[in-house]
Coordinates of C-alpha atoms in Angstrom, one line a residue:
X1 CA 0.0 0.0 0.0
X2 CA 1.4 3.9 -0.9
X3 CA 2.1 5.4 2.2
X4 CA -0.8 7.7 3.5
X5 CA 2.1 11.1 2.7
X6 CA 2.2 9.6 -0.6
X7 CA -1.2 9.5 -1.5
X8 CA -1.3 13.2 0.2
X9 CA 1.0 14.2 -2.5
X10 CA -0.7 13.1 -5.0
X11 CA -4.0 15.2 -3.6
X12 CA -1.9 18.3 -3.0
X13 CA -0.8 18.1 -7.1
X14 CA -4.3 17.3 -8.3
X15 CA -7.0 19.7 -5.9
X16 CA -5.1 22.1 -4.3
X17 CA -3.0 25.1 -5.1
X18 CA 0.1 24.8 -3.5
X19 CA 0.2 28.0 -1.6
X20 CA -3.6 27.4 -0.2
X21 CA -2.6 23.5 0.7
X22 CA 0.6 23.3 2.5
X23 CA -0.8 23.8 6.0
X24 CA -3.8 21.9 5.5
X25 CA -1.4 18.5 4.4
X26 CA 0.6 19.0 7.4
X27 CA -2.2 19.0 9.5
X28 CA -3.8 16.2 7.9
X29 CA -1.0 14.4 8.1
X30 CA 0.2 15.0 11.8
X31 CA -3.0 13.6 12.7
X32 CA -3.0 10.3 10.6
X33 CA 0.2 9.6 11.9
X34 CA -0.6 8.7 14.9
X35 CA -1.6 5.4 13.6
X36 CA 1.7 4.4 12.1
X37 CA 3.5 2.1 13.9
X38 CA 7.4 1.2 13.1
X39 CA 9.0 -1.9 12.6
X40 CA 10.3 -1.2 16.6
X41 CA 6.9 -0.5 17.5
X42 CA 5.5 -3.6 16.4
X43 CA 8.7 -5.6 17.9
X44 CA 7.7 -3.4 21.3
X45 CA 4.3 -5.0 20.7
X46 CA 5.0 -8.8 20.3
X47 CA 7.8 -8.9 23.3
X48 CA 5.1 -7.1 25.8
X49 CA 2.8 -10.1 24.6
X50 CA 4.8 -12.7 25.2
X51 CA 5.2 -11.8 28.4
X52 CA 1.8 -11.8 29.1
X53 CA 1.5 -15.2 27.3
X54 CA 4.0 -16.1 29.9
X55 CA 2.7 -15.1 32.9
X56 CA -1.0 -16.6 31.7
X57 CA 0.2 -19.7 31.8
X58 CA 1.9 -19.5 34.7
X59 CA 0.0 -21.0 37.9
X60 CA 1.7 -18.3 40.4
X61 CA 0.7 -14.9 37.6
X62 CA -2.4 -16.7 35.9
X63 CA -5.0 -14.5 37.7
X64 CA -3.5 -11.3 37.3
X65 CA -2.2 -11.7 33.5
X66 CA -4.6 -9.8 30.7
X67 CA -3.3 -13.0 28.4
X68 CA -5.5 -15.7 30.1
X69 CA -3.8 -19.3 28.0
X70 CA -6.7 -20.4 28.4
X71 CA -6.3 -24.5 28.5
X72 CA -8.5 -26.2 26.0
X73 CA -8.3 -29.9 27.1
X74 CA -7.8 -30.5 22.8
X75 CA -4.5 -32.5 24.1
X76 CA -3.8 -33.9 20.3
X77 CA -4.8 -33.3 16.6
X78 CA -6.9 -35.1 14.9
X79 CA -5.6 -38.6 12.7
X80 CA -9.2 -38.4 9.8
X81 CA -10.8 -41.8 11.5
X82 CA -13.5 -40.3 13.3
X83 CA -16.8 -40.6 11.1
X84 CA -19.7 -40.9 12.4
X85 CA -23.3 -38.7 12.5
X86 CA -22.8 -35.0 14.8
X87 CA -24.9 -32.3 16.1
X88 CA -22.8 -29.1 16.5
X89 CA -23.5 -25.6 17.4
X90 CA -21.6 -22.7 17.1
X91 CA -22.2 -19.5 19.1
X92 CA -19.6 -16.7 18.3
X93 CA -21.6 -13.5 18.1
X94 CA -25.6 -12.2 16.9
X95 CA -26.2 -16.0 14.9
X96 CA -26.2 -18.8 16.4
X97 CA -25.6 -21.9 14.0
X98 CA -27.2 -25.6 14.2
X99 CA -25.3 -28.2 12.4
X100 CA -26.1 -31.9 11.4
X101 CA -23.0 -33.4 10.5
X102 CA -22.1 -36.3 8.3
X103 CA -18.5 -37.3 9.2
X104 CA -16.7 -40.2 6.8
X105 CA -14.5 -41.4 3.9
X106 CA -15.6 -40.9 0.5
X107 CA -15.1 -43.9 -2.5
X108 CA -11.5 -42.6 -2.8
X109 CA -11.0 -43.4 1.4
X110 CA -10.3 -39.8 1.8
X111 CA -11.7 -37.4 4.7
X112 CA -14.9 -35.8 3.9
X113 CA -17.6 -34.1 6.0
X114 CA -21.2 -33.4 4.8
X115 CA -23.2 -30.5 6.5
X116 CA -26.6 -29.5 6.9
X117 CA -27.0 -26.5 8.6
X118 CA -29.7 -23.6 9.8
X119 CA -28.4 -20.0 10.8
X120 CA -31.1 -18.0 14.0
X121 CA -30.4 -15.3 14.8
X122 CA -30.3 -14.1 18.7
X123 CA -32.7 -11.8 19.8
X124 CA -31.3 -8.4 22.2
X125 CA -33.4 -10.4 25.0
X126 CA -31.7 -13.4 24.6
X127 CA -28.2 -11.6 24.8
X128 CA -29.1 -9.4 27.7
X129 CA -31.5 -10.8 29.7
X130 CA -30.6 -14.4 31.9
X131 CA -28.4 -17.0 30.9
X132 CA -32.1 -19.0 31.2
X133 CA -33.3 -17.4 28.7
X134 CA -30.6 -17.4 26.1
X135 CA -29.8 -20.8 26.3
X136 CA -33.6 -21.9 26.4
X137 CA -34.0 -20.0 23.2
X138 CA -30.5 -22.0 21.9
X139 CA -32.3 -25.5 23.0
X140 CA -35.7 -23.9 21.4
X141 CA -33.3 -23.8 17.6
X142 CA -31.7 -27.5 17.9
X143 CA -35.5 -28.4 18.6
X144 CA -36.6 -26.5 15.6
X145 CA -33.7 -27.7 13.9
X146 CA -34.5 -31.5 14.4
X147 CA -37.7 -30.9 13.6
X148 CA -37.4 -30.0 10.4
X149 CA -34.5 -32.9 9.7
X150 CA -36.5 -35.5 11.5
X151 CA -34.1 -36.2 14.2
X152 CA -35.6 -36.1 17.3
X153 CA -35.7 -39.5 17.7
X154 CA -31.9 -39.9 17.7
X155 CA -29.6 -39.4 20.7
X156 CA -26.8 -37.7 18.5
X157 CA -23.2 -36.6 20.1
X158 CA -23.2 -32.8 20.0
X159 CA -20.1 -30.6 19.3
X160 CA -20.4 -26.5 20.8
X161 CA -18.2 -24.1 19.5
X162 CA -18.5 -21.5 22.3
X163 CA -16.7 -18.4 21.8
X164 CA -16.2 -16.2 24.8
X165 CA -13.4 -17.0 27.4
X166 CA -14.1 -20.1 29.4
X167 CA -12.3 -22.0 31.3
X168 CA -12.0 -25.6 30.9
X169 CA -12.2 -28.3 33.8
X170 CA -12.6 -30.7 31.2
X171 CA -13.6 -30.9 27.3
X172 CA -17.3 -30.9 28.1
X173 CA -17.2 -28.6 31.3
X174 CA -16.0 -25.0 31.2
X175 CA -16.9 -22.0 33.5
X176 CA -17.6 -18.8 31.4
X177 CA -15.4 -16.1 32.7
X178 CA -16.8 -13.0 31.4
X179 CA -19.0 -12.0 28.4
X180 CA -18.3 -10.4 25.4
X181 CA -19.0 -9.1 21.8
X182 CA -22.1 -7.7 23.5
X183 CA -23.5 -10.5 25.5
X184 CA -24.3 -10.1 28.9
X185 CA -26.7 -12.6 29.6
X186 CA -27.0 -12.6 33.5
X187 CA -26.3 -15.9 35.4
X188 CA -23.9 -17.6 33.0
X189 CA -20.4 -16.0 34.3
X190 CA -18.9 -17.8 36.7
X191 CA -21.1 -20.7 35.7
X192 CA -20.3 -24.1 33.5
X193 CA -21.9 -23.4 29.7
X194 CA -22.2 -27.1 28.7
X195 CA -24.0 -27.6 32.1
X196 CA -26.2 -24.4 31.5
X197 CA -26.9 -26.0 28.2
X198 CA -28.0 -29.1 29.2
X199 CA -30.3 -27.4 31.8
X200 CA -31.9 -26.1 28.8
X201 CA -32.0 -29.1 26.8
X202 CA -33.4 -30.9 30.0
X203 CA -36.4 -28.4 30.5
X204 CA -37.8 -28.7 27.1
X205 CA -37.8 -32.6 27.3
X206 CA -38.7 -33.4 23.8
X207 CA -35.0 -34.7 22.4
X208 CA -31.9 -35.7 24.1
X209 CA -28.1 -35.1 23.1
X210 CA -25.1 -35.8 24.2
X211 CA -22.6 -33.3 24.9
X212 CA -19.3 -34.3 24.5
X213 CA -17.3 -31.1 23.7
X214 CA -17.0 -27.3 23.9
X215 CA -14.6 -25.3 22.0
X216 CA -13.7 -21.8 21.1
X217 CA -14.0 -20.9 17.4
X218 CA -10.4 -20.2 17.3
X219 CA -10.0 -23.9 17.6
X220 CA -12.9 -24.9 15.6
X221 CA -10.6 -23.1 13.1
X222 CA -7.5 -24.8 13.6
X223 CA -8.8 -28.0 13.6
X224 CA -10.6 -27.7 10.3
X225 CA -7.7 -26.3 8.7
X226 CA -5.5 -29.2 9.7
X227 CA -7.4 -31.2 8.2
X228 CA -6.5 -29.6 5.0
X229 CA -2.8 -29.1 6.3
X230 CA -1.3 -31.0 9.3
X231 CA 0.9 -28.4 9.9
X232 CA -1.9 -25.9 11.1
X233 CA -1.3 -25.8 14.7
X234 CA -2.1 -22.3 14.9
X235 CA -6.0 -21.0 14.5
X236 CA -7.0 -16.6 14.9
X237 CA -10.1 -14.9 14.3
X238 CA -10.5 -11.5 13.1
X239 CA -13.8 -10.9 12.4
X240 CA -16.2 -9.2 15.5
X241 CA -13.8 -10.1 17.7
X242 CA -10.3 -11.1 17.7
X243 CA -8.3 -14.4 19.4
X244 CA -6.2 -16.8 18.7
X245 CA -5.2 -20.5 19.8
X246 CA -1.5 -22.6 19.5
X247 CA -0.6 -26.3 20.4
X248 CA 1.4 -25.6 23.4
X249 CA 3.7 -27.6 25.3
X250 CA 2.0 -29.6 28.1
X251 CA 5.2 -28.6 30.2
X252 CA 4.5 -25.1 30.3
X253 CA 0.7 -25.1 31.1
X254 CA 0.9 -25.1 34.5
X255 CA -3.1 -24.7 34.8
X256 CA -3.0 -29.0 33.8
X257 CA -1.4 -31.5 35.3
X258 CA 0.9 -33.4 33.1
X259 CA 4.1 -32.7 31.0
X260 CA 4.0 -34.9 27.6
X261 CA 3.0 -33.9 24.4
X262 CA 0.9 -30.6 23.5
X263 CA -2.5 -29.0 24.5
X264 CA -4.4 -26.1 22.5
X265 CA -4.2 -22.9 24.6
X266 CA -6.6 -20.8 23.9
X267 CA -5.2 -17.4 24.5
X268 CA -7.6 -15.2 24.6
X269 CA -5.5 -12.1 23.9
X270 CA -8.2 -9.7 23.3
X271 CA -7.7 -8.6 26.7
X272 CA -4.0 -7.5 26.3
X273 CA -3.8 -4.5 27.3
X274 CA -6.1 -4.7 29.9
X275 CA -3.6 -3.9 32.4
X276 CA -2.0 -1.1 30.7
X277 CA 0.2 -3.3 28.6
X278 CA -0.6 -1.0 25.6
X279 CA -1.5 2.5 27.3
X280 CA 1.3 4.4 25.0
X281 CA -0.2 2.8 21.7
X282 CA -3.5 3.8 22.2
X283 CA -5.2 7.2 20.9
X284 CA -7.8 9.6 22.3
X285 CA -9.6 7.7 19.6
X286 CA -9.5 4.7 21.2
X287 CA -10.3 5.5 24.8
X288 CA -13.5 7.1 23.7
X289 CA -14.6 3.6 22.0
X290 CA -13.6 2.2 25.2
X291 CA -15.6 4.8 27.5
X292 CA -18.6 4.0 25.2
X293 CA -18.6 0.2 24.6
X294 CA -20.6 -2.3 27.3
X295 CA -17.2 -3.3 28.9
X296 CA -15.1 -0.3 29.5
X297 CA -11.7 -1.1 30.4
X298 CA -11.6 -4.6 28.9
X299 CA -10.5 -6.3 25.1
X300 CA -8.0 -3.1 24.4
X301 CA -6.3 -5.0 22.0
X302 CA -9.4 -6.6 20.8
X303 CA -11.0 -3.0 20.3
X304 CA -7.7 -1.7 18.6
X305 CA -8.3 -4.5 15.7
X306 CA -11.6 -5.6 15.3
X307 CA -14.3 -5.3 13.1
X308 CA -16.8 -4.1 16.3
X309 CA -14.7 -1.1 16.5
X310 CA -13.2 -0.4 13.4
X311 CA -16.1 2.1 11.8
X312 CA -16.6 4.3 14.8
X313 CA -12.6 4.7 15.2
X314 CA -12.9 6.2 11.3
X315 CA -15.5 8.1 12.5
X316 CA -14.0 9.6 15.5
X317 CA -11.0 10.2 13.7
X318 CA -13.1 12.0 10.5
X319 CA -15.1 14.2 12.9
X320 CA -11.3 15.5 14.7
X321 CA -10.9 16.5 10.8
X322 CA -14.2 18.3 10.4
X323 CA -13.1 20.0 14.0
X324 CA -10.1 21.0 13.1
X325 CA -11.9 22.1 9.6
X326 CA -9.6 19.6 7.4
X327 CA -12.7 18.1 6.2
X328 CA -16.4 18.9 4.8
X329 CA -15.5 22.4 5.2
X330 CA -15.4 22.0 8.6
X331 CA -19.4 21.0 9.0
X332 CA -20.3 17.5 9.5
X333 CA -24.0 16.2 9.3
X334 CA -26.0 15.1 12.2
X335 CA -26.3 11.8 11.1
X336 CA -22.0 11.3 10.9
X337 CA -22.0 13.0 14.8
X338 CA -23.9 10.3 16.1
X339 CA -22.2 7.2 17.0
X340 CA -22.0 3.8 15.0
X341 CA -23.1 5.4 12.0
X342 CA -20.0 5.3 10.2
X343 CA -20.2 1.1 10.0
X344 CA -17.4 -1.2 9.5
X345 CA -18.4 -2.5 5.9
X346 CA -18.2 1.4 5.1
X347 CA -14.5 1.4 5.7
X348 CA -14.0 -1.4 3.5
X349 CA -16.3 -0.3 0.9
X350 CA -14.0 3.3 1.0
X351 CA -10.8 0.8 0.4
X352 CA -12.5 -1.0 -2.1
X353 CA -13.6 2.2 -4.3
X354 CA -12.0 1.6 -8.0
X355 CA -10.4 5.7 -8.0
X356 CA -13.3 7.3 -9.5
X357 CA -14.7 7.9 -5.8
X358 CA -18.4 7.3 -7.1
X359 CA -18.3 4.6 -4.2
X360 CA -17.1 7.0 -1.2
X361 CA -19.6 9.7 -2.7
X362 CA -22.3 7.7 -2.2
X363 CA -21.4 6.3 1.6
X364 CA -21.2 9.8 2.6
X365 CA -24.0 11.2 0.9
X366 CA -26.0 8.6 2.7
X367 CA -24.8 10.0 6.4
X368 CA -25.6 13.7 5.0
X369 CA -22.8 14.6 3.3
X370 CA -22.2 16.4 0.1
X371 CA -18.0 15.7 -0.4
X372 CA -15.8 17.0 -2.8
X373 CA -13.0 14.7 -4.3
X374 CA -10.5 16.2 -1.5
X375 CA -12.8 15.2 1.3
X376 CA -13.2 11.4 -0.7
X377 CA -9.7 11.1 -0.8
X378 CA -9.3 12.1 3.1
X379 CA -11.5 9.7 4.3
X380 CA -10.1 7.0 2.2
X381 CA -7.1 7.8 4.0
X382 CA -8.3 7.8 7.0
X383 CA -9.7 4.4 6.7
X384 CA -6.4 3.0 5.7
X385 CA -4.6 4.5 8.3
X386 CA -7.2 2.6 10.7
X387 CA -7.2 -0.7 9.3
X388 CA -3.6 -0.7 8.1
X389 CA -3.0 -0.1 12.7
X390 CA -5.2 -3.2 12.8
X391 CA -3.7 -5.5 10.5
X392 CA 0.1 -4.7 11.8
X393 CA -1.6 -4.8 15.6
X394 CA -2.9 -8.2 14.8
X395 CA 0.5 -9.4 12.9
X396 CA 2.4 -8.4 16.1
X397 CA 0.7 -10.2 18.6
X398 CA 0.7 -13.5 16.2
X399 CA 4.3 -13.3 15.4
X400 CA 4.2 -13.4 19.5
X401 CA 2.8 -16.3 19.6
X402 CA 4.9 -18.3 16.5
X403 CA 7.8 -17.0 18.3
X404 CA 7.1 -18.1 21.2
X405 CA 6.2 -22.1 20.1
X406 CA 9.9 -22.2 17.8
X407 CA 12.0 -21.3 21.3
X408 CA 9.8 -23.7 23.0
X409 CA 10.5 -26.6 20.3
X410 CA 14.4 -25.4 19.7
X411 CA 13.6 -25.2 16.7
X412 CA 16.3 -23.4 14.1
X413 CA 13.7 -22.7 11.3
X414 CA 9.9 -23.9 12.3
X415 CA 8.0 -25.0 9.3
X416 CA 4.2 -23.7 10.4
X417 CA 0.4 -23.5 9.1
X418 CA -2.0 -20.8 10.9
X419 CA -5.8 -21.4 10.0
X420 CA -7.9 -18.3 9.6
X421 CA -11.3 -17.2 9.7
X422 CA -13.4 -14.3 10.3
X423 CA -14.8 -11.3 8.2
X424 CA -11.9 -8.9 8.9
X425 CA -9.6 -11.3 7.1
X426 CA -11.9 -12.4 5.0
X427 CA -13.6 -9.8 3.2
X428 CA -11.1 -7.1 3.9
X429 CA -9.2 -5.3 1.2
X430 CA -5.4 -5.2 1.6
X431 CA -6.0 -6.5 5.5
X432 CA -4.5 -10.0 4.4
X433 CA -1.3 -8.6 2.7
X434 CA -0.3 -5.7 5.3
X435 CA -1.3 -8.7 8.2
X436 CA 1.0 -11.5 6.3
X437 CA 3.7 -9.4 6.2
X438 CA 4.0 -8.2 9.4
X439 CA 3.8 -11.7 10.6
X440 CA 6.8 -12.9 8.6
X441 CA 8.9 -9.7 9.0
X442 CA 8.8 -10.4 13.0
X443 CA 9.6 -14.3 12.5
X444 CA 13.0 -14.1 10.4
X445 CA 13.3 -17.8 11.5
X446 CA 9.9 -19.1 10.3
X447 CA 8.5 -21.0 7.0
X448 CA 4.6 -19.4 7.6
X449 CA 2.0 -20.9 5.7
X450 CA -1.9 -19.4 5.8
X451 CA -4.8 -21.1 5.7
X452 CA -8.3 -19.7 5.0
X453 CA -11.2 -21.8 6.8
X454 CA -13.3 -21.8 4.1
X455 CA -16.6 -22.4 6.1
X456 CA -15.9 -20.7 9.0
X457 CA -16.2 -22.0 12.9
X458 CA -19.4 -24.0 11.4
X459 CA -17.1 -26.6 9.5
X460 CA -14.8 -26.4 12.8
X461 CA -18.1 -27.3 15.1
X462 CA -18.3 -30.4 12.7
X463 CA -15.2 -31.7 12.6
X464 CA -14.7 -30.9 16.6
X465 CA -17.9 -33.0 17.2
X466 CA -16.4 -36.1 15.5
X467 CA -13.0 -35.8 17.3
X468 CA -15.0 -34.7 20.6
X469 CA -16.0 -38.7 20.7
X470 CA -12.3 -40.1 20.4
X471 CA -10.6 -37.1 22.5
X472 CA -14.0 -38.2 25.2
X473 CA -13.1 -41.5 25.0
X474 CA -9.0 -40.8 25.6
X475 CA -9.5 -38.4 28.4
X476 CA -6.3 -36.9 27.3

């Protein structure tokens, strides 16, 4: 990507008279640079992570660490033998997903998995009122669900792909530590989800399953991908939200008994910065989306890179602009004042625009705002500078973590596969390419490969629910 004092150039040459434009580019330029961050930056970054990694999984600094390493009780990767019939659900954010699952070999005796699936979505009740009622309208979808596929007379294993920080006593028992994304469902923190969903499942009477796993969708992620790639023992999200999960060594996890082989920590690393970790990155910006979300003071980093967050940081940072009257001729609309109107799919629709602007006309003529081709190009700026933070804040804290597992293995060059999912990554222009290579200029000493999950944490659910019933059956 040009650099943003590049593209100014380029503005200054075309719109402005050089006399009338030098202040103005300055200004505009002071201010984006706030969101640059140097290569020592980003080192800065990923050592201050790694020590919170450290100290999460640590029994003695585990309570107090914003890295929590979480332990997933997923003690090995799948071997492609599990087959078998699956419910799964998945639970990440607004939808909730049910899942019959088809798990076998096709004619050629290769791996294959066959899905039937049905997307609800949650209603603001469900999120915000009791943990009752959420997970009764949950058991109320799988009901529906079998319903419709004629299942209710079948006691199938069931696979959950739960994503909010839990953690695990066990595969099938994990105490939810705090909500997110949102959610704040009363009753459930502090309380075991599978059991919570079993309640449910128990009160409505008319099917039975059995639950023989919960897992984050970070690794719902990696174990899908490894199916397509044994090396993935890495799996992130950036989508809503932002996490990711490693195979660990058992040695180091000091949470578990045991010190052979690996188990799949799910870091939960939204939370760095929680305890001022990353208080001389962040911008006024930033601590007014904090001020203003449902859970001030927590997921800093999270809030720094994900797609929750992303459009009203543009929009902060566009009505500084208009304050400072570098933009709009110094008048914004009422609609572009108000908060959360300036949505994350604007901000990638802005970096998608051919060059013509017709497409950043339009997104701000719909808050209320006539632009000229200046004010176009300043606000695609503007959402670079924001997303391009993102992508290099998410690329530090991975190369953390890939780091971290090649001085753990002694390894002099680690050969490695990270699975990834989520609309961020997905659907995000450039995100990808600024995010790769940060992540390979902080690991000098690592082959990366990525992996995109192709069908997101619902795939994941399914494959988790068939190794659920062999990882059940070896305890670990």
């Amino acid at each position: 990507m040009p650099c943003v004092s590049t593209h100014l150039k380029q503005m200054v040459k075309v719109h402005f008279s050089y006399s009338s434009v030098v202040e103005k580019v300055l200004a505009v330029e002071h201010i984006l640079s706030e969101f640059r961050l140097n290569k020592e930056d980003l080192k800065e970054i990923m050592k201050r992570m790694q020590r919170e990694m450290d100290r999460g999984l640590r029994l003695e600094t585990h309570e107090e660490a914003s890295v929590k390493m979480l332990p997933t009780y997923v003690c090995s990767t799948p071997e492609g033998s599990e087959v078998g019939d699956f419910l799964a659900l998945d639970l990440g954010g607004t939808n909730f997903r049910v899942m019959l699952v088809k798990v076998g070999e096709d004619d050629e005796r290769s791996f294959k998995v066959e899905t039937k699936n049905q997307m609800y979505s949650i209603p603001e009740d469900a999120m915000t009122g009791t943990a009752e009622m959420l997970f009764d309208y949950i058991a109320e979808c799988m009901s529906d669900f079998l319903d419709k596929h004629h299942m209710k007379h079948r006691k199938l294993p069931l696979g959950f792909t739960f994503s909010f920080p839990v953690r695990h006593e066990d595969i099938d028992k994990g105490i939810l530590l705090n909500w997110t994304k949102g959610f704040k469902a009363s009753g459930a923190e502090g309380n075991n989800v599978v059991g919570l969903l079993r309640d449910a499942i128990k009160r409505r009477g008319d099917f039975e399953m059995d639950v023989v796993a919960m897992v984050n969708d970070t690794v719902a992620t990696m174990i899908s991908c490894y199916y397509e790639d044994r090396s993935c023992e890495v799996g992130m999200i950036v989508g809503t939200g932002c996490n990711a999960c490693y195979m660990e060594e058992m040695r180091t996890v000091e949470l578990v008994e045991g010190e052979e082989g690996r188990m799949c920590v799910n870091t939960e690393w939204g939370a760095f910065g929680d305890n001022g970790e990353l208080e001389d990155f962040r911008l006024e910006y930033d601590r007014v989306v904090d001020e203003a979300s449902i859970n001030p003071g927590q997921q800093l980093y999270e809030k720094l890179i994900s797609g929750k967050y992303m459009g009203e940081l543009v929009r902060l940072v566009m009505m500084k602009l208009v304050n400072e009257n570098l933009l709009f001729n110094g008048e914004a609309s009422e609609l572009l004042k108000t908060r959360g109107s300036f949505e994350t799919r604007f901000v990638s629709q802005v970096e998608s625009d051919s060059g013509d602007r017709k497409q950043i006309y339009n997104i701000l003529s719909s808050l209320g705002v006539l632009p000229s081709e200046t004010d176009c190009d300043i606000v695609r700026l503007v959402c670079e500078s924001v997303s391009t933070r993102s992508a290099h804040m998410c690329g530090a804290g991975l190369a953390g973590v890939i780091n971290l597992m090649r001085e753990r293995r002694c390894q002099e060059v680690m050969k490695i596969t990270v699975g990834v999912d989520g609309s961020v990554y997905k659907l995000y222009p450039c995100f990808r390419d600024r995010f790769h290579k940060v992540v390979r200029d902080l690991t000098p000493h690592c082959e990366i490969t990525f992996i995109q999950s192709e069908e997101g944490s619902g795939r994941g659910a399914a494959l988790i629910s068939a190794v659920a019933c062999k990882m059940a059956a070896l305890h670990c």
